[in-house]
Amino acid sequence: MKQFKLSTSLFLLGILLLFPTISAVAQGIIPKPHTVVYRDGQFKIDNETRLYSNLSRKNLKTIRYWLGEVTSAPLKKTRTRNGNQIIRLIQTGKPNEMNTVPFNRYLQGYTLDVSERGIEILSPSKAGLQYGLQTLRNLTAADGTVRYVHIEDTPRFAYRGMMLDCSRHIWTTDFIKKQIDMLVRLKMNRLHLHLTDEAGWRIETKHYPELTEKAAYRTTSNWEQWRATGMNYCTKDTPGAYGGYYTKQELRDIVRYAAERGVTVIPELEIPGHNNEVTSTYPQLSCTGERASDLCIGNEKSFEFIEGVLKEIMDIFPSEYIHLGGDEASGKNWLTCERCQKRMNDEHLQSKEQLQAYMMKRVNAFLNRHGRKMIGWDEITTGGTPDGAAVMAWRGADMGFKAAKDSKVIMSPTECYYLDYFQCNPATDERGQLGYTPLKSAYKFDPIPIDYQNKPEAKNIWGVQGNLWTERVDTEERAEYMIYPRLFAVAEAGWSSPAQDYNDFKTRALGLIARMKRDGYAPYDLQNELGDRNESTSAVVHDAIGKPVTYLSPCSPRYAGTGNGTLVDGKMGDWSFKDNGWQGFIQAGRLSIVIDLQKEMDINNVSADFLQFRGPEIFFPAEVTVAVSTDGQNFEEIDKQTFKDDSTRYFVRPYTWQGKAKGRYVKVTTRAPKQGGFIFCDEVMVNRRG
C-alpha cells in the first residue's frame, strides 16, 4: 500500500511539473464549471491556428474580442471545420430560440473540448460561446498551451446580475462598460442600473426636462453631508455642484455595448417612494404640495408622470423587465391626504399597503400593454403582488421563498449580497455601511438550500443579484474595491453547484484578483484579509453558560440572535450586528435581564461586550448596572458605571466589574444614551475564566 501511494504521488507530481503554468492559471476559474475531465496532452495556440465559426459576421465581431484575450494575435478564419489546428466556435441553437436565451439557462450552457483535433466550443447561443471562451481564457497559459480537457457546463440559474446605484453617485459610461466586461468574465448576464432616487435624477427625459435641470445636481458630492444640510438640489452652473445625468444616446450606447456581450441592462424607475428629487421639481405630485419622499397615489398626475417617463425608458431599454422599485415607502402622508383617502374608498382598499399595491398593479398593467413586465423589491408582495411581476428579495431569503410560492424571485439578501457592507473589520474602514459581509459569508449563501430543493417554490427562484449602493462609495476605485471579489461569490452561486469548499473558492478568487489587477481593476486585497473578529472564533468559559435567562425587557424580534440563550451560550458575536451572536434592544429599559446561576456562589467578575455602530443608531450604553440576589426578589447593587457618549463610528468594547459578591441571581440592566437608539450585546459573563 505504501508503494502504491508513493507511485501515485510521483505520478501526480509529474503531471504538475508537466503542466505547471496551466495548473496555476486554472486556479482562477470562477464560476466553477460543472463537469471537468482532464486528459493527458496539450494543445498549443500559435500562428498556424485557424478559426472556424458558423456565427454571422456581426455576432463574430464580439466573439473575436474575447478570443483576442486568449490568443496572442488575431486568428485567420477557415471555411472548413476539419483539421487539427483549429478553434471551432459553433452555435447549435435555432434562430427562433434566441429571444429566450436570457430566460433559459440551458440555452446559456456550453461544451468545451480540447484535444489533438484542436479546440471546440459548442453552445445553443452566442452568449454560451462567450462563456465557453471565458473558461478557455482561464485554462490557457501565457505561452498559448491548453491541457486536453472536456467540460460540460450549464448555469444553475438563468438570471445572474449586479445592481449599480447611479443616483447617490453617478458613474461614467466607460466605467459602466468596464464592469460589463467583468460581468461577462464572470458569466453574469444582467446589469441593473438604479437611475432615480432622492440623491439625483439620472435619465434624460424630453417630457420632464426640469428633472435634469433642477434635480440631477446637488450641492455636495458627500451624500451624508448633503443629507445633513437639507438635501438641496441645484443647477449644474452652481459653484460646487455635483451630479449629472445620462443622455438618451449615452444610455443607448451602454445598452448596445452590453447586448453585444450577452448582458441585459435593466433600468429602475423608483416608485412610489424615494422620490424627493421628483417632488422637489414637481411638488404637485406629492400629497402636501411640498417636497416629500412619496408620490401621491390619489393624484392622476402621478400616473401621467410615471407613464410618460416609462414610455421614454422603454424607448431606450429593450429589456423585457423594467424595475419599479417599490421599497421603503413610508405612506405616512397617504393616511391624511384627501385624494389618497378618496382613492382608497373608491377602490375598496383597507390599508396603505393595499394603496401602494394599487399603484404597482396599475403601472404593471401599463407595462404589460407595452409588452413589458415589472420587477420590484420584495415590499411589492405586501399588499398583493402584481400579476407576472418578478420579486427581488432583499430583506432576507425567507422573503424570497415566501414570494416564490406565486412569483419569480431574484435572491438578493442584504446580509449576503449587499456589496456596500463592510468586508473587513468595520473599525478599520470608515466607508463601509451597516453590515459585515466578508467573502466567506457571500460564498456560503445558497439561493435554494437543501430544505427547499424539493419544494414547489424552488422552480421559481429565477436567480441571484449583488447590489452596490453608493452612499459611501464615491470613486471608481472604491466601487471596484467593494464589488470584487464578493461579486465572484454571487457569480458562483448563480452558475455552479451549491457552495462546498470555501478554501478552494478563495484560492480561485486570489488567482482571478491577480489577473484583474493586471487588467486595471482595483479589487479588495483578499490576500491580506483581516478576517473575523478574534473573539468570535473561539468559545469563552464562564459560570453563566447555559443558565436560564429572564428578560425584563425583550430584545427586538429583528435582532434576537439564536433565542433566549444567546447571551449565555459561550459565543461572542462577529463584526456584524446582524450576526446571530448579537441581541439588540430598543424597548424602554433596553437590555435588562436576570441570570439564574441555579445555585448560590461566589461572584468575582461580571462582564459584557457592547457594540456601537452610529450609522444604524446602535450606541454604547450610557450606564450599566449589576445587582445580585439569593432569592431572585431582593437585589443588592454591586456596580454602576456611567459612560460618556463617544463619537467614534464603530467599536466593540467591554463592560467589566471585578470584586467580591455572593448570590444565585445576577441582574444586568442598561440605560440608553440621550440620543436613544439600540443597545447590542453578545454575551453576559459571570466569573469568566481565561
XYZ file of C-alpha atoms in Angstrom, residues 125-651:
527
model
C -26.340 30.645 -28.162
C -23.742 33.299 -28.764
C -23.833 34.018 -25.032
C -22.887 30.419 -24.281
C -19.977 30.624 -26.725
C -18.761 33.726 -24.882
C -18.954 31.871 -21.576
C -17.003 28.986 -23.067
C -14.332 31.431 -24.209
C -14.055 32.796 -20.669
C -13.337 29.283 -19.417
C -10.827 28.768 -22.227
C -9.173 32.051 -21.285
C -8.703 30.806 -17.735
C -7.251 27.499 -18.925
C -4.780 28.982 -21.390
C -1.215 29.518 -20.208
C 0.864 32.519 -21.204
C 2.592 30.502 -23.941
C -0.734 29.528 -25.529
C -0.837 25.948 -24.259
C -4.079 24.377 -23.070
C -4.289 20.993 -21.402
C -6.577 18.463 -23.041
C -9.928 18.689 -21.300
C -13.645 18.091 -21.784
C -16.035 20.466 -19.990
C -19.828 20.406 -19.916
C -21.242 23.476 -18.251
C -24.715 24.950 -17.724
C -25.703 27.716 -15.288
C -27.760 26.847 -12.234
C -29.958 29.937 -12.717
C -30.948 31.954 -15.779
C -30.624 35.343 -14.007
C -27.187 36.337 -12.672
C -26.898 40.039 -12.051
C -25.371 43.079 -10.427
C -27.028 46.356 -9.445
C -25.114 49.641 -9.638
C -26.525 52.657 -7.793
C -26.085 55.622 -10.147
C -28.158 58.068 -8.085
C -26.082 58.514 -4.920
C -23.035 58.745 -7.174
C -23.026 58.937 -10.945
C -20.585 56.776 -12.893
C -19.028 57.396 -16.286
C -20.184 55.322 -19.223
C -16.641 53.976 -19.609
C -16.706 52.725 -16.026
C -20.054 51.021 -16.587
C -18.730 49.342 -19.736
C -15.683 48.175 -17.808
C -17.949 46.469 -15.286
C -19.975 44.898 -18.113
C -16.760 43.297 -19.361
C -16.192 41.806 -15.918
C -19.777 40.554 -15.771
C -19.104 38.582 -18.952
C -15.896 37.156 -17.493
C -17.924 36.006 -14.502
C -20.615 34.565 -16.813
C -23.198 37.026 -15.495
C -25.929 38.406 -17.725
C -27.858 41.238 -16.043
C -26.858 44.799 -15.149
C -29.485 46.606 -13.077
C -28.996 50.396 -13.099
C -30.593 52.281 -10.194
C -31.159 55.549 -12.045
C -33.644 57.528 -9.945
C -33.633 58.275 -6.230
C -33.588 61.225 -3.875
C -29.840 61.755 -4.385
C -30.252 62.660 -8.044
C -32.260 62.027 -11.215
C -30.022 60.429 -13.859
C -32.131 59.935 -17.025
C -32.634 62.484 -19.775
C -36.352 62.944 -20.350
C -37.900 65.158 -23.014
C -41.296 65.238 -21.318
C -39.948 66.417 -17.959
C -36.745 68.367 -18.717
C -36.753 70.185 -15.380
C -35.747 66.915 -13.680
C -32.302 67.063 -15.264
C -32.119 70.843 -14.913
C -33.083 71.021 -11.227
C -32.717 67.543 -9.680
C -29.688 65.962 -11.358
C -27.224 68.070 -9.373
C -26.791 68.607 -5.660
C -24.745 70.953 -3.527
C -22.026 68.480 -2.476
C -20.698 65.094 -3.570
C -20.651 63.835 0.028
C -24.005 62.094 0.394
C -24.118 62.189 4.205
C -23.144 65.856 4.324
C -25.772 66.620 1.688
C -28.484 64.907 3.741
C -27.357 66.616 6.937
C -27.532 70.075 5.338
C -31.060 69.906 3.958
C -30.831 67.720 0.832
C -30.679 70.707 -1.503
C -30.553 70.399 -5.280
C -29.006 72.918 -7.646
C -28.277 73.604 -11.304
C -25.078 72.429 -12.956
C -23.734 76.007 -13.022
C -23.896 76.380 -9.238
C -20.379 76.559 -7.707
C -19.530 73.168 -6.201
C -22.407 71.411 -7.961
C -22.092 67.629 -8.101
C -24.020 65.195 -10.276
C -25.184 64.903 -13.838
C -27.316 62.610 -15.913
C -27.086 60.219 -18.817
C -28.310 61.378 -22.198
C -30.536 59.027 -24.118
C -27.708 58.419 -26.555
C -25.312 57.504 -23.744
C -27.814 55.036 -22.319
C -28.453 53.509 -25.742
C -24.713 53.112 -26.162
C -24.477 51.263 -22.831
C -27.407 49.038 -23.826
C -25.800 48.263 -27.198
C -22.406 47.534 -25.657
C -23.983 45.210 -23.103
C -26.218 43.439 -25.631
C -23.241 42.640 -27.837
C -21.787 40.835 -24.823
C -24.926 38.985 -23.808
C -25.772 41.310 -20.906
C -29.274 42.738 -20.467
C -29.457 46.208 -18.912
C -32.451 46.641 -16.600
C -33.350 50.257 -15.694
C -35.023 51.176 -12.427
C -37.615 53.901 -12.023
C -38.214 54.082 -8.274
C -41.883 54.414 -7.247
C -43.776 55.365 -5.138
C -41.102 56.183 -2.514
C -37.588 57.637 -2.754
C -38.949 60.492 -4.871
C -37.651 63.639 -3.176
C -35.911 64.682 -6.385
C -39.196 64.395 -8.304
C -41.400 66.215 -5.796
C -38.739 68.881 -5.301
C -39.106 69.655 -9.006
C -42.828 68.924 -9.318
C -44.288 69.417 -5.798
C -47.814 68.946 -7.134
C -47.028 65.210 -7.350
C -46.780 64.888 -3.555
C -49.690 64.702 -1.144
C -48.833 68.005 0.543
C -47.804 70.128 -2.428
C -44.313 70.244 -0.951
C -41.237 68.104 -1.359
C -41.780 64.616 0.061
C -40.428 61.119 -0.411
C -43.679 59.515 -1.596
C -45.715 60.268 -4.691
C -49.413 60.966 -4.204
C -51.284 57.855 -5.328
C -54.618 59.665 -5.276
C -53.408 62.136 -7.887
C -53.886 61.096 -11.540
C -50.983 63.403 -12.421
C -48.668 60.951 -10.636
C -49.699 58.214 -13.057
C -49.349 60.541 -16.040
C -45.817 61.306 -14.878
C -44.877 57.650 -14.353
C -46.305 56.518 -17.682
C -44.688 59.399 -19.550
C -41.254 58.616 -18.129
C -41.706 54.881 -18.712
C -42.500 55.462 -22.389
C -39.149 57.188 -22.751
C -37.374 54.496 -20.735
C -38.883 51.725 -22.864
C -37.709 53.554 -25.975
C -34.132 53.339 -24.659
C -34.089 49.968 -22.922
C -35.393 46.903 -24.821
C -35.294 44.689 -21.712
C -38.464 42.682 -21.135
C -38.375 43.647 -17.453
C -38.351 47.169 -16.002
C -37.569 47.613 -12.293
C -40.122 49.783 -10.493
C -38.603 49.856 -7.005
C -41.466 49.693 -4.523
C -39.312 49.681 -1.391
C -39.310 51.769 1.771
C -42.295 53.988 1.011
C -43.471 55.350 4.354
C -47.018 56.084 3.205
C -47.483 58.462 6.135
C -48.933 61.269 4.040
C -51.326 58.909 2.277
C -53.223 58.423 5.532
C -54.112 62.134 5.782
C -54.289 63.013 2.079
C -57.862 63.608 0.870
C -57.077 62.379 -2.638
C -55.409 59.199 -1.367
C -58.260 58.552 1.042
C -60.745 59.005 -1.791
C -58.736 56.564 -3.888
C -58.807 54.030 -1.069
C -62.555 54.452 -0.681
C -63.254 54.230 -4.417
C -61.075 51.129 -4.843
C -62.187 49.491 -1.564
C -58.663 49.466 -0.146
C -58.161 48.832 3.558
C -54.560 49.914 4.205
C -51.696 51.997 2.898
C -50.038 48.750 1.783
C -53.027 47.979 -0.411
C -52.916 51.542 -1.722
C -49.298 51.083 -2.763
C -50.214 47.732 -4.323
C -52.904 49.552 -6.338
C -50.230 51.783 -7.855
C -47.820 48.926 -8.551
C -50.533 46.786 -10.164
C -51.764 49.663 -12.284
C -48.284 50.542 -13.543
C -47.553 46.855 -14.094
C -50.648 46.655 -16.298
C -49.347 49.656 -18.250
C -46.052 47.846 -18.830
C -47.903 44.697 -19.874
C -49.835 46.652 -22.517
C -46.472 47.658 -23.956
C -45.084 44.132 -23.934
C -43.045 44.585 -20.756
C -43.068 43.199 -17.218
C -42.019 44.575 -13.854
C -39.502 43.676 -11.193
C -39.898 45.141 -7.723
C -38.234 44.947 -4.338
C -39.948 42.467 -2.033
C -42.261 45.095 -0.492
C -44.427 44.682 -3.604
C -45.701 41.427 -2.090
C -47.181 43.129 0.992
C -50.436 44.380 -0.473
C -50.662 41.764 -3.216
C -48.039 41.052 -5.873
C -48.865 42.375 -9.360
C -49.621 39.626 -11.882
C -46.500 38.327 -13.597
C -44.154 40.565 -11.608
C -40.755 39.289 -10.511
C -39.728 39.896 -6.910
C -36.241 40.953 -5.857
C -35.878 39.609 -2.313
C -33.591 41.915 -0.316
C -34.995 41.592 3.215
C -33.774 38.032 3.667
C -34.057 34.686 1.925
C -37.284 33.922 3.807
C -38.971 36.794 1.968
C -37.799 35.242 -1.274
C -39.191 31.797 -0.524
C -42.475 33.325 0.599
C -42.758 35.246 -2.670
C -41.678 32.212 -4.719
C -44.976 30.494 -3.990
C -46.552 32.687 -6.671
C -43.807 34.678 -8.422
C -40.378 34.551 -9.992
C -37.789 35.569 -7.408
C -34.291 37.000 -7.616
C -32.385 36.392 -4.392
C -30.532 39.499 -3.238
C -30.465 39.364 0.587
C -28.773 42.221 2.410
C -26.722 40.024 4.723
C -25.032 38.222 1.811
C -25.301 40.235 -1.395
C -25.217 43.909 -0.386
C -21.805 44.920 -1.656
C -21.763 48.235 0.226
C -21.405 46.364 3.529
C -18.029 46.074 5.240
C -15.888 43.186 4.058
C -13.316 43.571 6.825
C -13.215 44.915 10.398
C -15.548 47.948 10.340
C -13.288 49.762 12.798
C -10.551 49.815 10.141
C -12.710 51.104 7.292
C -14.868 54.174 7.789
C -16.542 53.913 4.384
C -18.464 50.659 4.691
C -22.109 50.629 5.630
C -24.489 48.901 8.027
C -23.359 45.263 7.985
C -20.342 42.972 7.752
C -20.240 40.659 4.736
C -16.852 39.069 4.128
C -16.288 36.954 1.039
C -16.888 33.801 3.060
C -20.415 34.904 4.021
C -21.310 35.785 0.441
C -19.955 32.442 -0.781
C -21.833 30.316 1.729
C -25.275 31.638 0.807
C -27.285 29.039 -1.109
C -30.267 30.500 -3.012
C -32.037 27.144 -2.717
C -30.867 25.348 0.444
C -31.435 21.634 0.910
C -34.692 22.177 2.824
C -36.251 23.871 -0.213
C -34.789 21.905 -3.121
C -37.793 19.595 -3.415
C -40.431 22.228 -2.689
C -42.551 23.850 -5.424
C -41.034 27.248 -4.606
C -37.617 26.118 -5.856
C -38.646 26.270 -9.501
C -39.494 29.981 -9.110
C -36.058 31.033 -7.867
C -35.009 32.801 -11.046
C -31.527 33.792 -9.959
C -29.250 35.968 -7.848
C -28.014 39.554 -7.761
C -25.348 41.513 -5.905
C -26.160 45.168 -5.161
C -23.767 48.085 -4.781
C -25.446 51.034 -3.079
C -23.167 54.044 -3.222
C -23.938 56.330 -0.286
C -20.324 55.874 0.860
C -18.815 54.886 -2.472
C -17.648 57.969 -4.322
C -14.757 56.882 -6.572
C -14.333 54.232 -9.244
C -11.531 52.605 -7.272
C -13.713 52.420 -4.190
C -16.586 50.924 -6.186
C -14.410 48.125 -7.559
C -12.940 47.564 -4.106
C -16.443 46.959 -2.770
C -17.724 44.911 -5.722
C -14.828 42.483 -6.122
C -14.244 39.773 -5.056
C -17.678 39.460 -3.419
C -19.371 39.512 -6.819
C -17.340 36.360 -7.556
C -19.430 34.602 -4.905
C -22.672 35.836 -6.477
C -21.477 34.572 -9.857
C -20.548 31.192 -8.401
C -23.938 30.829 -6.694
C -25.703 31.740 -9.924
C -23.795 29.298 -12.085
C -22.217 26.454 -10.142
C -23.349 23.734 -7.768
C -24.093 24.841 -4.173
C -21.095 26.076 -2.163
C -18.914 23.211 -0.991
C -15.308 24.247 -0.406
C -14.534 27.832 0.598
C -10.776 27.280 0.649
C -10.882 26.099 -2.965
C -13.034 29.089 -3.906
C -10.717 31.526 -2.138
C -7.720 30.089 -3.982
C -9.505 30.600 -7.285
C -10.564 34.100 -6.210
C -6.964 35.060 -5.449
C -5.948 33.917 -8.922
C -8.683 35.969 -10.560
C -7.875 39.015 -8.422
C -4.274 38.908 -9.628
C -5.431 38.974 -13.246
C -7.950 41.738 -12.545
C -5.210 43.935 -11.130
C -3.126 43.398 -14.249
C -6.161 44.437 -16.298
C -6.581 47.710 -14.406
C -9.246 46.838 -11.822
C -8.949 47.703 -8.120
C -10.419 44.768 -6.127
C -10.226 44.323 -2.370
C -6.913 42.905 -1.115
C -8.147 39.443 -0.199
C -4.593 38.216 0.338
C -4.306 40.426 3.427
C -7.867 39.976 4.681
C -8.170 40.652 8.414
C -10.844 38.021 8.864
C -13.426 37.504 11.575
C -13.407 39.148 14.981
C -10.914 37.124 17.019
C -13.256 36.809 19.976
C -15.907 35.165 17.782
C -13.660 32.333 16.660
C -13.366 30.517 19.996
C -15.620 29.834 22.972
C -15.454 31.716 26.256
C -15.788 29.930 29.595
C -17.805 31.339 32.489
C -20.345 30.236 35.100
C -23.446 31.615 33.342
C -23.167 29.424 30.234
C -26.426 27.631 29.532
C -28.172 29.071 32.578
C -31.811 30.311 32.435
C -32.262 33.961 31.469
C -35.317 36.088 32.268
C -35.802 39.136 30.033
C -37.281 42.056 31.969
C -37.242 43.962 28.682
C -37.464 41.878 25.488
C -34.944 42.089 22.713
C -36.026 43.264 19.282
C -37.541 40.420 17.227
C -35.348 41.577 14.341
C -32.194 41.063 16.378
C -32.978 38.103 18.602
C -29.771 36.182 17.918
C -30.367 32.469 18.399
C -33.044 32.978 21.038
C -33.144 33.385 24.815
C -29.841 31.610 25.277
C -27.848 33.938 23.036
C -26.322 35.981 25.862
C -25.136 32.907 27.778
C -24.064 30.500 25.017
C -20.314 30.970 25.408
C -20.035 32.529 21.944
C -19.080 36.090 21.105
C -20.509 37.954 18.118
C -18.713 38.796 14.906
C -18.263 42.286 13.433
C -21.844 42.443 12.126
C -24.748 43.348 14.387
C -26.846 41.123 12.119
C -24.731 38.165 13.146
C -26.745 35.726 15.279
C -24.221 36.179 18.064
C -25.712 39.574 18.971
C -29.006 40.635 20.504
C -30.399 44.127 20.002
C -32.580 46.021 22.493
C -34.720 49.037 21.634
C -37.672 48.946 24.061
C -37.743 51.056 27.212
C -35.191 49.695 29.648
C -33.047 48.367 26.811
C -31.070 45.351 27.991
C -32.467 44.228 31.344
C -32.022 40.570 32.251
C -31.744 38.245 35.227
C -29.498 35.172 35.016
C -30.260 32.246 37.323
C -26.949 30.549 38.185
C -29.056 27.739 39.718
C -27.047 27.768 42.913
C -25.557 30.350 45.211
C -21.888 31.012 44.519
C -19.070 33.490 44.970
C -19.041 36.070 42.193
C -15.771 37.814 41.441
C -16.362 39.294 37.983
C -19.186 40.215 35.618
C -18.515 41.413 32.088
C -20.240 42.009 28.771
C -19.264 43.275 25.322
C -21.314 46.039 23.720
C -21.255 47.216 20.118
C -21.504 50.767 18.825
C -22.328 51.498 15.181
C -23.631 55.031 14.796
C -24.921 54.570 11.223
C -27.806 52.227 12.169
C -28.175 54.027 15.544
C -26.554 51.431 17.779
C -24.865 53.051 20.772
C -22.734 52.010 23.706
C -24.799 52.175 26.921
C -24.779 55.382 28.928
C -24.989 53.268 32.074
C -24.577 49.630 33.122
C -25.812 48.378 36.497
C -25.187 44.962 38.068
C -27.037 43.574 41.083
C -27.109 40.156 42.792
C -29.721 38.247 44.774
C -30.061 34.994 46.672
C -33.835 34.669 46.186
C -34.478 36.383 42.822
C -36.652 39.019 44.508
C -34.391 41.237 46.565
C -31.338 42.511 44.701
C -28.254 44.265 46.020
C -26.500 46.589 43.621
C -22.790 45.777 43.348
C -21.795 48.098 40.499
C -22.997 51.038 38.446
C -20.842 52.565 35.737
C -21.660 55.523 33.505
C -20.101 56.215 30.119
C -19.768 59.387 28.089
C -21.011 59.381 24.524
C -18.185 58.528 22.123
C -18.414 59.920 18.585
C -16.390 57.029 17.137
C -18.455 55.472 14.376
C -17.808 51.807 15.162
C -16.291 49.812 18.011
